[in-house]
mmCIF file of C-alpha atoms and ligand atoms in Angstrom:
data_model
loop_
_atom_site.group_PDB
_atom_site.id
_atom_site.type_symbol
_atom_site.label_atom_id
_atom_site.label_comp_id
_atom_site.label_asym_id
_atom_site.label_seq_id
_atom_site.Cartn_x
_atom_site.Cartn_y
_atom_site.Cartn_z
ATOM 1 C CA MET A 1 282.596 159.621 -42.453
ATOM 2 C CA GLY A 2 279.405 161.616 -42.211
ATOM 3 C CA LYS A 3 276.647 160.758 -39.808
ATOM 4 C CA LYS A 4 273.125 161.154 -41.050
ATOM 5 C CA ILE A 5 270.940 163.167 -38.663
ATOM 6 C CA THR A 6 267.932 163.601 -40.858
ATOM 7 C CA ASP A 7 267.153 162.733 -44.676
ATOM 8 C CA LYS A 8 268.763 166.016 -45.708
ATOM 9 C CA VAL A 9 271.319 166.728 -42.782
ATOM 10 C CA THR A 10 274.623 165.004 -42.204
ATOM 11 C CA TRP A 11 277.088 165.670 -39.483
ATOM 12 C CA VAL A 12 280.471 166.137 -41.090
ATOM 13 C CA GLY A 13 282.478 167.539 -37.987
ATOM 14 C CA LYS A 14 285.250 166.252 -35.880
ATOM 15 C CA ILE A 15 285.162 164.509 -32.567
ATOM 16 C CA ASP A 16 288.192 165.618 -30.496
ATOM 17 C CA TRP A 17 288.775 162.917 -27.920
ATOM 18 C CA GLU A 18 292.175 164.427 -26.713
ATOM 19 C CA LEU A 19 291.045 167.975 -26.072
ATOM 20 C CA GLN A 20 291.931 168.810 -22.481
ATOM 21 C CA HIS A 21 292.407 172.522 -22.581
ATOM 22 C CA PHE A 22 290.379 175.174 -24.647
ATOM 23 C CA HIS A 23 291.200 178.789 -25.139
ATOM 24 C CA GLY A 24 294.781 178.173 -24.228
ATOM 25 C CA ASP A 25 294.385 177.183 -20.630
ATOM 26 C CA GLU A 26 291.316 179.189 -19.855
ATOM 27 C CA LEU A 27 288.931 176.180 -20.015
ATOM 28 C CA SER A 28 289.430 172.633 -19.034
ATOM 29 C CA THR A 29 287.852 170.108 -21.335
ATOM 30 C CA ASP A 30 288.037 166.779 -19.476
ATOM 31 C CA ARG A 31 285.564 164.999 -21.571
ATOM 32 C CA GLY A 32 287.075 166.160 -25.044
ATOM 33 C CA SER A 33 284.865 168.056 -27.386
ATOM 34 C CA SER A 34 283.776 168.049 -31.005
ATOM 35 C CA TYR A 35 283.654 170.720 -33.764
ATOM 36 C CA ASN A 36 280.255 169.975 -35.474
ATOM 37 C CA SER A 37 279.863 170.870 -39.188
ATOM 38 C CA TYR A 38 276.701 170.064 -40.945
ATOM 39 C CA LEU A 39 276.125 169.380 -44.497
ATOM 40 C CA ILE A 40 272.552 170.204 -45.813
ATOM 41 C CA ARG A 41 271.574 168.427 -49.154
ATOM 42 C CA ASP A 42 268.560 169.822 -50.642
ATOM 43 C CA GLU A 43 268.164 171.099 -54.337
ATOM 44 C CA LYS A 44 271.057 173.267 -53.353
ATOM 45 C CA THR A 45 273.832 172.291 -50.787
ATOM 46 C CA ALA A 46 274.911 174.171 -47.874
ATOM 47 C CA LEU A 47 277.696 173.575 -45.325
ATOM 48 C CA ILE A 48 277.284 174.966 -41.768
ATOM 49 C CA ASP A 49 280.571 175.667 -40.098
ATOM 50 C CA THR A 50 283.822 173.949 -40.378
ATOM 51 C CA VAL A 51 286.192 172.650 -37.649
ATOM 52 C CA TRP A 52 289.324 173.652 -35.713
ATOM 53 C CA LEU A 53 292.527 174.413 -37.671
ATOM 54 C CA PRO A 54 294.571 171.421 -36.658
ATOM 55 C CA TYR A 55 292.078 169.219 -38.269
ATOM 56 C CA ASP A 56 291.616 171.238 -41.421
ATOM 57 C CA THR A 57 293.147 168.794 -43.896
ATOM 58 C CA GLU A 58 291.543 165.850 -42.226
ATOM 59 C CA PHE A 59 288.200 167.637 -42.415
ATOM 60 C CA VAL A 60 288.440 168.495 -46.092
ATOM 61 C CA ALA A 61 289.753 164.947 -47.132
ATOM 62 C CA ARG A 62 286.686 163.469 -45.226
ATOM 63 C CA LEU A 63 284.254 165.966 -46.577
ATOM 64 C CA LYS A 64 285.422 164.872 -50.032
ATOM 65 C CA GLU A 65 284.431 161.325 -49.291
ATOM 66 C CA GLU A 66 280.915 162.627 -48.686
ATOM 67 C CA ILE A 67 280.495 165.043 -51.459
ATOM 68 C CA ASP A 68 282.032 166.491 -54.480
ATOM 69 C CA LEU A 69 283.119 169.829 -53.005
ATOM 70 C CA LYS A 70 282.270 171.593 -56.155
ATOM 71 C CA SER A 71 278.500 170.644 -55.503
ATOM 72 C CA ILE A 72 278.648 172.763 -52.323
ATOM 73 C CA ASP A 73 276.701 175.870 -53.312
ATOM 74 C CA TYR A 74 276.753 177.791 -49.969
ATOM 75 C CA ILE A 75 278.920 177.974 -46.757
ATOM 76 C CA VAL A 76 277.254 179.265 -43.774
ATOM 77 C CA MET A 77 279.566 180.570 -41.003
ATOM 78 C CA ASN A 78 277.565 181.033 -37.821
ATOM 79 C CA HIS A 79 280.559 182.157 -35.735
ATOM 80 C CA ASN A 80 284.248 182.512 -36.823
ATOM 81 C CA GLU A 81 286.435 181.763 -33.747
ATOM 82 C CA VAL A 82 289.166 179.330 -35.000
ATOM 83 C CA ASP A 83 287.564 176.188 -33.732
ATOM 84 C CA HIS A 84 284.837 176.725 -36.186
ATOM 85 C CA SER A 85 286.487 178.703 -39.103
ATOM 86 C CA GLY A 86 289.880 177.080 -38.858
ATOM 87 C CA ALA A 87 289.423 174.694 -41.843
ATOM 88 C CA LEU A 88 287.880 177.532 -44.055
ATOM 89 C CA PRO A 89 291.219 178.200 -45.802
ATOM 90 C CA GLU A 90 291.850 174.613 -46.757
ATOM 91 C CA LEU A 91 288.288 174.315 -47.869
ATOM 92 C CA MET A 92 288.455 177.506 -49.862
ATOM 93 C CA ARG A 93 291.600 176.388 -51.588
ATOM 94 C CA GLU A 94 289.323 173.776 -53.248
ATOM 95 C CA ILE A 95 286.274 175.970 -53.787
ATOM 96 C CA PRO A 96 287.353 179.656 -53.825
ATOM 97 C CA ASP A 97 284.356 181.109 -55.371
ATOM 98 C CA THR A 98 281.636 179.606 -53.132
ATOM 99 C CA PRO A 99 279.751 182.319 -51.242
ATOM 100 C CA ILE A 100 280.192 182.375 -47.392
ATOM 101 C CA TYR A 101 277.076 183.544 -45.619
ATOM 102 C CA CYS A 102 277.882 185.295 -42.249
ATOM 103 C CA THR A 103 277.169 188.395 -40.418
ATOM 104 C CA LYS A 104 279.099 191.669 -41.369
ATOM 105 C CA LYS A 105 281.060 191.196 -38.339
ATOM 106 C CA GLY A 106 281.725 187.646 -39.245
ATOM 107 C CA GLU A 107 283.225 188.757 -42.455
ATOM 108 C CA ALA A 108 285.414 191.219 -40.630
ATOM 109 C CA ILE A 109 286.614 188.450 -38.343
ATOM 110 C CA ILE A 110 287.281 185.958 -41.280
ATOM 111 C CA ARG A 111 289.185 188.591 -43.039
ATOM 112 C CA GLY A 112 291.082 189.544 -39.850
ATOM 113 C CA HIS A 113 292.086 185.827 -39.348
ATOM 114 C CA TYR A 114 292.770 184.735 -42.871
ATOM 115 C CA HIS A 115 293.423 187.831 -44.900
ATOM 116 C CA LYS A 116 291.502 186.558 -47.959
ATOM 117 C CA ASP A 117 288.908 188.273 -50.318
ATOM 118 C CA TRP A 118 286.453 185.456 -50.431
ATOM 119 C CA ASN A 119 282.914 185.892 -51.726
ATOM 120 C CA PHE A 120 281.112 187.156 -48.636
ATOM 121 C CA VAL A 121 277.460 187.444 -48.361
ATOM 122 C CA ASN A 122 276.386 189.508 -45.321
ATOM 123 C CA VAL A 123 273.132 188.469 -43.579
ATOM 124 C CA LYS A 124 271.115 189.633 -40.663
ATOM 125 C CA THR A 125 268.160 188.454 -38.588
ATOM 126 C CA GLY A 126 265.208 187.337 -40.923
ATOM 127 C CA ASP A 127 267.337 187.002 -43.974
ATOM 128 C CA LYS A 128 266.634 183.855 -45.794
ATOM 129 C CA LEU A 129 268.567 181.486 -48.151
ATOM 130 C CA GLU A 130 266.372 179.120 -50.162
ATOM 131 C CA LEU A 131 267.769 175.617 -50.695
ATOM 132 C CA GLY A 132 264.833 173.897 -52.573
ATOM 133 C CA LYS A 133 262.276 172.406 -50.253
ATOM 134 C CA HIS A 134 263.866 173.943 -47.345
ATOM 135 C CA THR A 135 264.744 177.584 -46.403
ATOM 136 C CA LEU A 136 267.516 178.688 -43.971
ATOM 137 C CA THR A 137 266.634 181.660 -41.844
ATOM 138 C CA PHE A 138 269.429 183.574 -40.099
ATOM 139 C CA ILE A 139 269.175 185.008 -36.668
ATOM 140 C CA GLU A 140 271.978 187.324 -35.402
ATOM 141 C CA ALA A 141 272.992 186.385 -31.815
ATOM 142 C CA SER A 142 275.752 189.042 -31.161
ATOM 143 C CA MET A 143 277.965 188.518 -28.098
ATOM 144 C CA LEU A 144 276.674 184.803 -27.686
ATOM 145 C CA HIS A 145 279.551 184.765 -27.291
ATOM 146 C CA TRP A 146 281.482 186.822 -29.997
ATOM 147 C CA PRO A 147 280.172 189.875 -31.954
ATOM 148 C CA ASP A 148 279.694 187.892 -35.237
ATOM 149 C CA THR A 149 277.773 184.997 -33.608
ATOM 150 C CA MET A 150 274.470 183.970 -35.482
ATOM 151 C CA PHE A 151 272.121 181.016 -35.476
ATOM 152 C CA THR A 152 270.705 179.505 -38.525
ATOM 153 C CA TYR A 153 267.330 177.847 -38.494
ATOM 154 C CA MET A 154 266.266 175.229 -41.108
ATOM 155 C CA ASP A 155 262.414 174.767 -41.486
ATOM 156 C CA GLY A 156 260.814 171.499 -42.547
ATOM 157 C CA GLU A 157 263.330 169.567 -40.331
ATOM 158 C CA ASN A 158 262.929 172.256 -37.896
ATOM 159 C CA ILE A 159 266.600 172.291 -36.713
ATOM 160 C CA LEU A 160 268.359 175.269 -34.961
ATOM 161 C CA PHE A 161 272.015 175.325 -35.628
ATOM 162 C CA SER A 162 273.086 177.253 -32.571
ATOM 163 C CA ASN A 163 276.902 177.252 -32.901
ATOM 164 C CA ASP A 164 278.358 177.755 -29.454
ATOM 165 C CA GLY A 165 274.833 178.244 -27.879
ATOM 166 C CA PHE A 166 273.646 175.234 -25.932
ATOM 167 C CA GLY A 167 276.950 173.353 -26.600
ATOM 168 C CA GLN A 168 279.093 171.317 -24.319
ATOM 169 C CA HIS A 169 282.465 170.147 -24.470
ATOM 170 C CA TYR A 170 281.888 166.411 -24.571
ATOM 171 C CA ALA A 171 283.190 163.802 -27.004
ATOM 172 C CA SER A 172 280.870 161.052 -28.066
ATOM 173 C CA GLU A 173 280.651 158.942 -31.177
ATOM 174 C CA ALA A 174 276.856 158.682 -30.554
ATOM 175 C CA LEU A 175 276.256 162.426 -31.267
ATOM 176 C CA TYR A 176 273.012 162.701 -29.363
ATOM 177 C CA SER A 177 272.388 164.174 -25.833
ATOM 178 C CA ASP A 178 269.985 161.377 -24.953
ATOM 179 C CA THR A 179 272.722 158.687 -25.407
ATOM 180 C CA VAL A 180 274.993 159.567 -22.607
ATOM 181 C CA PRO A 181 274.619 159.813 -18.728
ATOM 182 C CA GLN A 182 272.543 162.876 -18.173
ATOM 183 C CA ASP A 183 274.332 164.143 -15.154
ATOM 184 C CA GLU A 184 277.623 164.222 -16.998
ATOM 185 C CA LEU A 185 276.033 165.914 -20.066
ATOM 186 C CA PHE A 186 274.302 168.618 -17.982
ATOM 187 C CA TYR A 187 277.210 169.265 -15.858
ATOM 188 C CA GLU A 188 279.294 169.891 -18.884
ATOM 189 C CA ALA A 189 276.533 172.081 -20.330
ATOM 190 C CA GLN A 190 276.511 173.935 -17.125
ATOM 191 C CA LYS A 191 280.353 174.262 -17.062
ATOM 192 C CA TYR A 192 280.346 175.479 -20.563
ATOM 193 C CA TYR A 193 277.558 178.112 -19.714
ATOM 194 C CA THR A 194 279.528 179.318 -16.609
ATOM 195 C CA ASN A 195 282.833 179.656 -18.264
ATOM 196 C CA ILE A 196 281.787 180.894 -21.644
ATOM 197 C CA LEU A 197 278.356 182.399 -21.743
ATOM 198 C CA ASN A 198 277.685 183.645 -18.172
ATOM 199 C CA PRO A 199 279.049 187.241 -18.707
ATOM 200 C CA PHE A 200 276.578 187.558 -21.551
ATOM 201 C CA SER A 201 273.516 186.239 -19.538
ATOM 202 C CA ALA A 202 271.414 189.480 -20.189
ATOM 203 C CA MET A 203 271.791 188.899 -23.892
ATOM 204 C CA VAL A 204 271.024 185.059 -23.498
ATOM 205 C CA SER A 205 267.689 185.963 -21.849
ATOM 206 C CA LYS A 206 266.811 188.333 -24.564
ATOM 207 C CA LYS A 207 267.831 186.088 -27.474
ATOM 208 C CA ILE A 208 265.785 183.201 -25.897
ATOM 209 C CA ALA A 209 262.717 185.392 -25.659
ATOM 210 C CA GLU A 210 263.282 186.682 -29.329
ATOM 211 C CA ILE A 211 263.594 183.037 -30.667
ATOM 212 C CA LEU A 212 260.679 181.613 -28.764
ATOM 213 C CA GLY A 213 258.694 184.775 -29.887
ATOM 214 C CA MET A 214 259.458 183.998 -33.543
ATOM 215 C CA GLY A 215 257.177 180.965 -33.256
ATOM 216 C CA LEU A 216 259.832 178.610 -34.804
ATOM 217 C CA LYS A 217 259.048 174.885 -34.279
ATOM 218 C CA ILE A 218 262.297 173.459 -32.909
ATOM 219 C CA ASP A 219 262.643 169.634 -33.134
ATOM 220 C CA ILE A 220 266.536 169.507 -33.042
ATOM 221 C CA ILE A 221 269.106 171.854 -31.597
ATOM 222 C CA ALA A 222 272.380 171.316 -33.254
ATOM 223 C CA PRO A 223 275.271 173.094 -31.574
ATOM 224 C CA SER A 224 278.703 173.349 -32.829
ATOM 225 C CA HIS A 225 280.284 171.543 -29.779
ATOM 226 C CA GLY A 226 279.274 168.350 -28.147
ATOM 227 C CA LEU A 227 275.941 166.531 -28.462
ATOM 228 C CA ILE A 228 272.751 167.308 -30.500
ATOM 229 C CA TRP A 229 269.656 167.823 -28.564
ATOM 230 C CA ARG A 230 266.836 165.886 -30.225
ATOM 231 C CA LYS A 231 264.621 164.542 -27.404
ATOM 232 C CA ASN A 232 262.921 167.466 -25.692
ATOM 233 C CA PRO A 233 265.315 170.042 -27.196
ATOM 234 C CA LEU A 234 263.583 172.817 -25.296
ATOM 235 C CA GLU A 235 264.918 171.282 -21.980
ATOM 236 C CA ILE A 236 268.297 172.857 -22.589
ATOM 237 C CA VAL A 237 266.671 176.211 -23.520
ATOM 238 C CA GLU A 238 264.826 176.245 -20.165
ATOM 239 C CA LYS A 239 268.162 175.458 -18.376
ATOM 240 C CA TYR A 240 269.543 178.400 -20.245
ATOM 241 C CA ARG A 241 266.798 180.715 -19.342
ATOM 242 C CA ALA A 242 267.331 179.773 -15.540
ATOM 243 C CA TRP A 243 271.083 179.957 -15.746
ATOM 244 C CA ALA A 244 270.778 183.309 -17.341
ATOM 245 C CA ASP A 245 268.635 184.695 -14.500
ATOM 246 C CA SER A 246 271.164 185.268 -11.647
ATOM 247 C CA TYR A 247 271.251 181.358 -11.204
ATOM 248 C CA GLN A 248 271.717 180.028 -7.729
ATOM 249 C CA GLU A 249 270.929 176.822 -5.725
ATOM 250 C CA ASN A 250 270.870 176.433 -2.058
ATOM 251 C CA GLN A 251 274.547 176.091 -1.907
ATOM 252 C CA ILE A 252 277.505 177.898 -0.377
ATOM 253 C CA ALA A 253 280.993 177.463 -1.874
ATOM 254 C CA ILE A 254 284.005 177.671 0.420
ATOM 255 C CA VAL A 255 286.915 178.181 -1.769
ATOM 256 C CA TYR A 256 290.402 178.325 -0.171
ATOM 257 C CA ASP A 257 294.086 178.022 -0.665
ATOM 258 C CA THR A 258 296.207 176.792 2.292
ATOM 259 C CA MET A 259 300.153 176.691 2.812
ATOM 260 C CA TRP A 260 300.386 174.849 6.094
ATOM 261 C CA GLU A 261 296.791 173.758 6.650
ATOM 262 C CA SER A 262 295.762 176.671 8.836
ATOM 263 C CA THR A 263 293.405 178.125 6.299
ATOM 264 C CA ARG A 264 292.120 174.646 5.610
ATOM 265 C CA ILE A 265 291.156 174.168 9.212
ATOM 266 C CA MET A 266 289.494 177.630 9.137
ATOM 267 C CA ALA A 267 287.507 176.646 5.920
ATOM 268 C CA GLU A 268 286.241 173.416 7.677
ATOM 269 C CA SER A 269 285.399 175.055 10.895
ATOM 270 C CA ILE A 270 283.412 177.713 8.979
ATOM 271 C CA ALA A 271 281.590 174.940 7.213
ATOM 272 C CA VAL A 272 280.583 173.508 10.523
ATOM 273 C CA GLY A 273 279.194 176.785 11.594
ATOM 274 C CA ILE A 274 277.208 177.188 8.372
ATOM 275 C CA GLN A 275 275.696 173.741 8.751
ATOM 276 C CA LYS A 276 274.759 174.496 12.319
ATOM 277 C CA ALA A 277 272.836 177.616 11.067
ATOM 278 C CA ASP A 278 271.294 175.911 8.050
ATOM 279 C CA PRO A 279 271.477 172.202 7.940
ATOM 280 C CA ALA A 280 269.613 172.099 4.542
ATOM 281 C CA VAL A 281 272.277 174.131 2.667
ATOM 282 C CA THR A 282 274.857 172.319 0.531
ATOM 283 C CA VAL A 283 278.473 173.262 1.492
ATOM 284 C CA LYS A 284 281.187 172.704 -1.049
ATOM 285 C CA LEU A 285 284.740 172.942 0.229
ATOM 286 C CA LEU A 286 287.021 173.396 -2.657
ATOM 287 C CA ASN A 287 290.836 173.766 -2.567
ATOM 288 C CA ALA A 288 291.908 176.214 -5.262
ATOM 289 C CA SER A 289 295.319 174.712 -5.693
ATOM 290 C CA LYS A 290 294.177 171.147 -5.999
ATOM 291 C CA LEU A 291 290.978 171.267 -7.916
ATOM 292 C CA ASP A 292 290.327 172.329 -11.606
ATOM 293 C CA LYS A 293 289.570 176.078 -11.708
ATOM 294 C CA ASN A 294 286.682 175.820 -14.161
ATOM 295 C CA ASP A 295 285.015 173.143 -11.939
ATOM 296 C CA ILE A 296 285.365 175.488 -8.999
ATOM 297 C CA LEU A 297 283.875 178.405 -11.019
ATOM 298 C CA THR A 298 280.946 176.079 -11.876
ATOM 299 C CA GLU A 299 280.259 175.475 -8.279
ATOM 300 C CA ILE A 300 280.458 179.163 -7.552
ATOM 301 C CA PHE A 301 278.023 179.697 -10.269
ATOM 302 C CA LYS A 302 275.657 177.403 -8.668
ATOM 303 C CA SER A 303 276.143 178.780 -5.217
ATOM 304 C CA LYS A 304 274.130 181.651 -3.514
ATOM 305 C CA ALA A 305 277.382 182.757 -1.634
ATOM 306 C CA LEU A 306 280.975 182.266 -1.705
ATOM 307 C CA LEU A 307 283.529 182.300 1.133
ATOM 308 C CA LEU A 308 287.022 182.800 -0.113
ATOM 309 C CA GLY A 309 290.091 181.908 2.025
ATOM 310 C CA SER A 310 293.691 182.410 1.540
ATOM 311 C CA PRO A 311 296.661 182.713 3.875
ATOM 312 C CA THR A 312 298.566 185.870 3.511
ATOM 313 C CA VAL A 313 301.830 185.483 1.643
ATOM 314 C CA ASN A 314 304.145 188.407 0.510
ATOM 315 C CA ASN A 315 301.380 190.825 1.673
ATOM 316 C CA GLY A 316 298.792 189.287 -0.456
ATOM 317 C CA TYR A 317 296.774 186.306 -1.406
ATOM 318 C CA THR A 318 298.103 183.210 -3.124
ATOM 319 C CA TYR A 319 298.655 182.587 -6.807
ATOM 320 C CA ALA A 320 295.827 180.207 -7.069
ATOM 321 C CA ILE A 321 293.277 182.539 -5.341
ATOM 322 C CA GLY A 322 294.563 185.460 -7.528
ATOM 323 C CA GLY A 323 293.960 183.600 -10.698
ATOM 324 C CA LEU A 324 290.478 182.632 -9.562
ATOM 325 C CA LEU A 325 289.592 186.154 -8.581
ATOM 326 C CA GLU A 326 290.604 187.355 -12.122
ATOM 327 C CA MET A 327 288.405 184.756 -13.652
ATOM 328 C CA ILE A 328 285.479 185.522 -11.291
ATOM 329 C CA LYS A 329 285.624 189.150 -12.224
ATOM 330 C CA GLY A 330 285.402 188.357 -15.727
ATOM 331 C CA LEU A 331 282.492 185.933 -15.478
ATOM 332 C CA LYS A 332 280.248 188.771 -13.953
ATOM 333 C CA PHE A 333 278.399 186.483 -11.518
ATOM 334 C CA LYS A 334 275.149 188.247 -10.408
ATOM 335 C CA GLY A 335 273.114 188.099 -7.071
ATOM 336 C CA LYS A 336 275.728 186.429 -5.063
ATOM 337 C CA LYS A 337 276.940 187.229 -1.517
ATOM 338 C CA ALA A 338 280.442 186.810 -0.269
ATOM 339 C CA ALA A 339 283.005 187.051 2.601
ATOM 340 C CA ALA A 340 286.753 186.402 2.978
ATOM 341 C CA PHE A 341 288.820 184.663 5.533
ATOM 342 C CA GLY A 342 292.386 183.379 6.034
ATOM 343 C CA SER A 343 295.378 182.709 8.272
ATOM 344 C CA TYR A 344 298.406 184.773 8.782
ATOM 345 C CA GLY A 345 301.626 185.069 10.652
ATOM 346 C CA TRP A 346 302.432 188.795 10.777
ATOM 347 C CA SER A 347 300.818 191.053 8.336
ATOM 348 C CA GLY A 348 297.452 189.395 7.453
ATOM 349 C CA GLU A 349 296.210 191.612 4.465
ATOM 350 C CA ALA A 350 294.848 188.831 2.175
ATOM 351 C CA PRO A 351 291.152 188.598 3.525
ATOM 352 C CA LYS A 352 290.611 192.279 3.329
ATOM 353 C CA GLN A 353 292.066 192.326 -0.250
ATOM 354 C CA MET A 354 290.058 189.374 -1.351
ATOM 355 C CA ALA A 355 286.786 191.121 0.079
ATOM 356 C CA GLU A 356 287.649 194.230 -1.966
ATOM 357 C CA LYS A 357 288.138 192.278 -5.055
ATOM 358 C CA LEU A 358 285.080 190.355 -4.710
ATOM 359 C CA GLY A 359 283.036 193.562 -4.085
ATOM 360 C CA ASP A 360 284.605 194.985 -7.365
ATOM 361 C CA ALA A 361 283.493 191.758 -9.085
ATOM 362 C CA GLY A 362 279.869 192.398 -8.089
ATOM 363 C CA PHE A 363 279.524 190.280 -5.043
ATOM 364 C CA GLU A 364 277.666 191.642 -2.011
ATOM 365 C CA ILE A 365 279.998 191.366 0.894
ATOM 366 C CA VAL A 366 278.345 190.185 4.081
ATOM 367 C CA GLY A 367 279.838 190.894 7.442
ATOM 368 C CA ASP A 368 283.381 191.277 8.265
ATOM 369 C CA ILE A 369 286.488 189.236 7.419
ATOM 370 C CA CYS A 370 287.650 186.382 9.518
ATOM 371 C CA ARG A 371 291.386 185.977 10.397
ATOM 372 C CA THR A 372 293.489 183.624 12.504
ATOM 373 C CA LEU A 373 296.908 184.255 13.719
ATOM 374 C CA TRP A 374 299.185 181.348 13.176
ATOM 375 C CA VAL A 375 297.674 177.848 13.527
ATOM 376 C CA PRO A 376 293.976 177.848 14.831
ATOM 377 C CA ASP A 377 293.658 176.857 18.480
ATOM 378 C CA GLU A 378 290.308 175.953 20.204
ATOM 379 C CA ASP A 379 289.321 179.681 20.421
ATOM 380 C CA ALA A 380 290.137 180.366 16.791
ATOM 381 C CA ILE A 381 288.117 177.235 15.609
ATOM 382 C CA ALA A 382 285.208 178.464 17.761
ATOM 383 C CA ALA A 383 285.458 181.882 16.220
ATOM 384 C CA CYS A 384 285.502 180.375 12.724
ATOM 385 C CA ARG A 385 282.430 178.386 13.488
ATOM 386 C CA ALA A 386 280.742 181.458 14.748
ATOM 387 C CA PHE A 387 281.729 183.388 11.626
ATOM 388 C CA GLY A 388 280.311 180.635 9.382
ATOM 389 C CA GLU A 389 277.030 180.629 11.536
ATOM 390 C CA ALA A 390 276.659 184.359 11.356
ATOM 391 C CA PHE A 391 277.298 184.314 7.463
ATOM 392 C CA ALA A 392 274.734 181.612 6.908
ATOM 393 C CA LYS A 393 272.228 183.531 8.960
ATOM 394 C CA ALA A 394 272.885 186.812 7.148
ATOM 395 C CA LEU A 395 272.141 185.193 3.723
HETATM 396 FE FE1 FEO B 401 283.323 177.400 -30.250
HETATM 397 FE FE2 FEO B 401 283.295 180.648 -29.910
HETATM 398 O O1 FEO B 401 283.869 179.096 -30.488
#
C-alpha cells in the first residue's frame, strides 16, 4: 500500500481520483486530488497527517498492512481541516494514547471537530521531536491557510512537510511532480494558490522569507495534496513568492454573462479595441455561465485588469456574475484594475453596480462604465471598441 519516498519515509495517503468538488462547491477539482499522509520510521515512528473522513477505515486498514499501529510513537497533525484529520477518530480508536503533536489552535480544532480528550502535545516554531537519527522541527504557519497550520521539517532527508502549502489538487499514482505534464501541474498549483491561498498572500511572503532565513536544506517538499516536489523543489517556492506579490501577467480578462448575446457582442467588441491599443496583451474572454468559476478566478489572478460584463436583469446583474463577485471579494486580489459594461433594455443598473462591487473588492476602477441599449448596432460596436481601446491605454 505505502509508497517509499526515502529510506525512512513512506507515503501512506489516499489518491482520490473521483474528487470533482472541494469545500462543498467552492472549488472545482477536475483532476482529482490526494490526501497525503507520511510514515517516518526511525528509532521512533511518526505519522504525519491522515486523510479525509470518507476514507478513514480504508486508511487505517491499509496502514495496518504497512505497520503495527501500536508501534506508531507520535502522530503529527500539521493542519486539522477534515481532509487531513478526518481519519483521526478511526485511528485513535486503535491507538488512543498515542500523542498528537499539533499547534495549540490545532488542538482546539481537533477538539471542536471530534470532541475527544486525546493526548495532545502543543508545539510552536522551533520545537523539536527527536526520532533517533532524524529530528523533526515544527514551524508554525498560521493562516496558511487556517489558524492551526504548521509545517514540519525532517533533517537528514531534508523534507519539508508543508501540508496545504505548495499543494495541488492533482491525482497521480506516480506521486512526484516531475512525472506529469508540467503545464497541467503548474496550472493546478496556480489554481490552488488563487482559490485557497491568495487571501493570505502577505503571510505567504513572510513565511517563505522566514523559512529560507532558517537556512534549512530542502531536498523534498511533501505537501498534503497532490504531487511531491523532489526535482528542484525550490521552483514552487519561487512561484509562490511571485504569486504572493500582487501577481500579474500581461493579460486582461473579460468576464461576462449574456442572456441574448448583446453583452457577448459587447465583450468581443471591447476585446477588439484592447488589441488595437495593445497588440501584445493577451485577452481572455470568459463566459461566467459556461466556464468553471475557479478557472475564471485563476485567469483573473493572472490578469493585470478585469472587465466585467452583465446584462441588467431585475435591476441587477446576473446570478453567475453575482457569485463570481462574492468570490472575487473573498480572494482579495491586489494591484488590479477594472471596469464594467453591459447591455440593457430599460433600467440598466448592472454595470454601475458591478463597478462599485469591484471597487469594494480592492480593484482600481478605470474610466467609466460602458452600456448598450438593446442589441448593439454599428455605432454601439464602435463605442465598445473605443471603450476597450481607452481602457487598455489607461492601464
Ligand atoms: Fe487540505 Fe486546508 O485542508
